[in-house]
mmCIF file of C-alpha atoms in Angstrom:
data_model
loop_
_atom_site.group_PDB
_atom_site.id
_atom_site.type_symbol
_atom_site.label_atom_id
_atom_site.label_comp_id
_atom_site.label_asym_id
_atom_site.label_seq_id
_atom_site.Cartn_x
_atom_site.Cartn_y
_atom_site.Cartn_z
ATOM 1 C CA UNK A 1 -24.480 19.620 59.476
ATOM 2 C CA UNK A 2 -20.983 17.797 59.835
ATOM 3 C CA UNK A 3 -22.721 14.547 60.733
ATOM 4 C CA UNK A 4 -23.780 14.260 56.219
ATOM 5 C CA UNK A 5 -20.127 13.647 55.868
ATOM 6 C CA UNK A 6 -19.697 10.706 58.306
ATOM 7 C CA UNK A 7 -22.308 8.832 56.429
ATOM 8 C CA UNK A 8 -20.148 8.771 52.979
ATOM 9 C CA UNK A 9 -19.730 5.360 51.653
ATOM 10 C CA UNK A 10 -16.349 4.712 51.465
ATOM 11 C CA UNK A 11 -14.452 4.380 48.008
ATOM 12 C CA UNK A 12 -15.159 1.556 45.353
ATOM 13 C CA UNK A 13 -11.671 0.217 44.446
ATOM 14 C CA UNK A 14 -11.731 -2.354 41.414
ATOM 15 C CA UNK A 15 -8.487 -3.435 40.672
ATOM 16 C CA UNK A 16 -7.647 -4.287 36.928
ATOM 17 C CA UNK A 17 -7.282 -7.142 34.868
ATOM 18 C CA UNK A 18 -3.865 -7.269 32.877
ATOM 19 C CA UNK A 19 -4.618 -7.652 29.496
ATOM 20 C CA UNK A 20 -4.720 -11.209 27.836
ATOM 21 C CA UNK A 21 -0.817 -11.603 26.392
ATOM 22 C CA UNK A 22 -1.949 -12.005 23.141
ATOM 23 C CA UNK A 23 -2.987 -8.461 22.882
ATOM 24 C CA UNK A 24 -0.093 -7.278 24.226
ATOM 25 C CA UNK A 25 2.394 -7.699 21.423
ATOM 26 C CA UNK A 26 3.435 -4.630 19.154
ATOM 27 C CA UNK A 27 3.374 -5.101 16.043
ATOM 28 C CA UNK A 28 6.300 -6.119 13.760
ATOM 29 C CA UNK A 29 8.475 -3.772 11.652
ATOM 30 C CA UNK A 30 7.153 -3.383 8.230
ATOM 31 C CA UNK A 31 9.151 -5.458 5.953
ATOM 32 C CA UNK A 32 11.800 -4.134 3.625
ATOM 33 C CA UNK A 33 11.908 -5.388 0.109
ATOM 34 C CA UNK A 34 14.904 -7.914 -0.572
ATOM 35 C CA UNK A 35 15.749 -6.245 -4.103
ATOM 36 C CA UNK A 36 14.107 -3.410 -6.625
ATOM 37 C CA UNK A 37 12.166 -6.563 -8.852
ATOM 38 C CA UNK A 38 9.095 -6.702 -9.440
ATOM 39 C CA UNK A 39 8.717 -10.048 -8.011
ATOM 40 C CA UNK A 40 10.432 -8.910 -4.931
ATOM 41 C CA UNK A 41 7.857 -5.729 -4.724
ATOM 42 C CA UNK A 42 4.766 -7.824 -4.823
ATOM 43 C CA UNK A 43 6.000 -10.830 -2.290
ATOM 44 C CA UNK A 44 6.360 -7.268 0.159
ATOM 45 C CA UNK A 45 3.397 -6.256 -0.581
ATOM 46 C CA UNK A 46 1.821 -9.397 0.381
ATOM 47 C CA UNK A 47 3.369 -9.970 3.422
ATOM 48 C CA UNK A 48 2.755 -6.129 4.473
ATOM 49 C CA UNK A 49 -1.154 -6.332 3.991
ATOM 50 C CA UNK A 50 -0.772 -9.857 6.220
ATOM 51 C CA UNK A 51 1.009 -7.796 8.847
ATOM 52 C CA UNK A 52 -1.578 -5.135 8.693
ATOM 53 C CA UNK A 53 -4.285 -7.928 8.905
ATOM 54 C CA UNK A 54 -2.976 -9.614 11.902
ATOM 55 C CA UNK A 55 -2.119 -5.759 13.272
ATOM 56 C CA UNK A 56 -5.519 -4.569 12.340
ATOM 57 C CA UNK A 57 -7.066 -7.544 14.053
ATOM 58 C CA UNK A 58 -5.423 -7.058 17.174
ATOM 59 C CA UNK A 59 -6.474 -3.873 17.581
ATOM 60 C CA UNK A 60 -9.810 -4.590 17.275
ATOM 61 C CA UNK A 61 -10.159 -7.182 19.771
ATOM 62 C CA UNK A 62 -7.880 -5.124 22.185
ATOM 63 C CA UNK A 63 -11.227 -1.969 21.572
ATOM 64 C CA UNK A 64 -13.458 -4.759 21.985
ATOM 65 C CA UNK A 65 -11.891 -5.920 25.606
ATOM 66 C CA UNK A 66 -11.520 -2.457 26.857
ATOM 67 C CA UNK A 67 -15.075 -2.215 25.832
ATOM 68 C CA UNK A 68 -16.496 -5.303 27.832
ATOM 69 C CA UNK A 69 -14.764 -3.837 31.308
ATOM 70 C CA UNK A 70 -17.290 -0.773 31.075
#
């Protein structure tokens, strides 16, 4: 009855990749605006949606690689 135990393959241990640097990087603050003008609200704008872009990006191909290890 004991002898079922014995038998047991032992544990698989697969050790872990670190991730690839690139998608290790937190994103940047958002940016303030420099002053209350107009000009000065749409050159924020601009560079917040190409933070978000890059951001966005990285998280996607950080899902995808945590995707490919399964």
């Amino acid at each position: 009855m004991l002898s079922a135990c014995a038998t047991s393959s032992p544990p698989v241990i697969v050790q872990q990749q670190p991730l690839p640097a690139a998608l290790a990087v937190p994103c940047p603050p958002p940016v303030a605006m420099s002053d209350n003008s107009a000009d000065a609200a749409l050159l924020t704008l601009k560079e917040l949606y190409d933070q978000y872009g890059l951001c966005a990006g990285r998280l996607v191909e950080l899902v995808n690689h945590l995707q490919e290890k399964r």
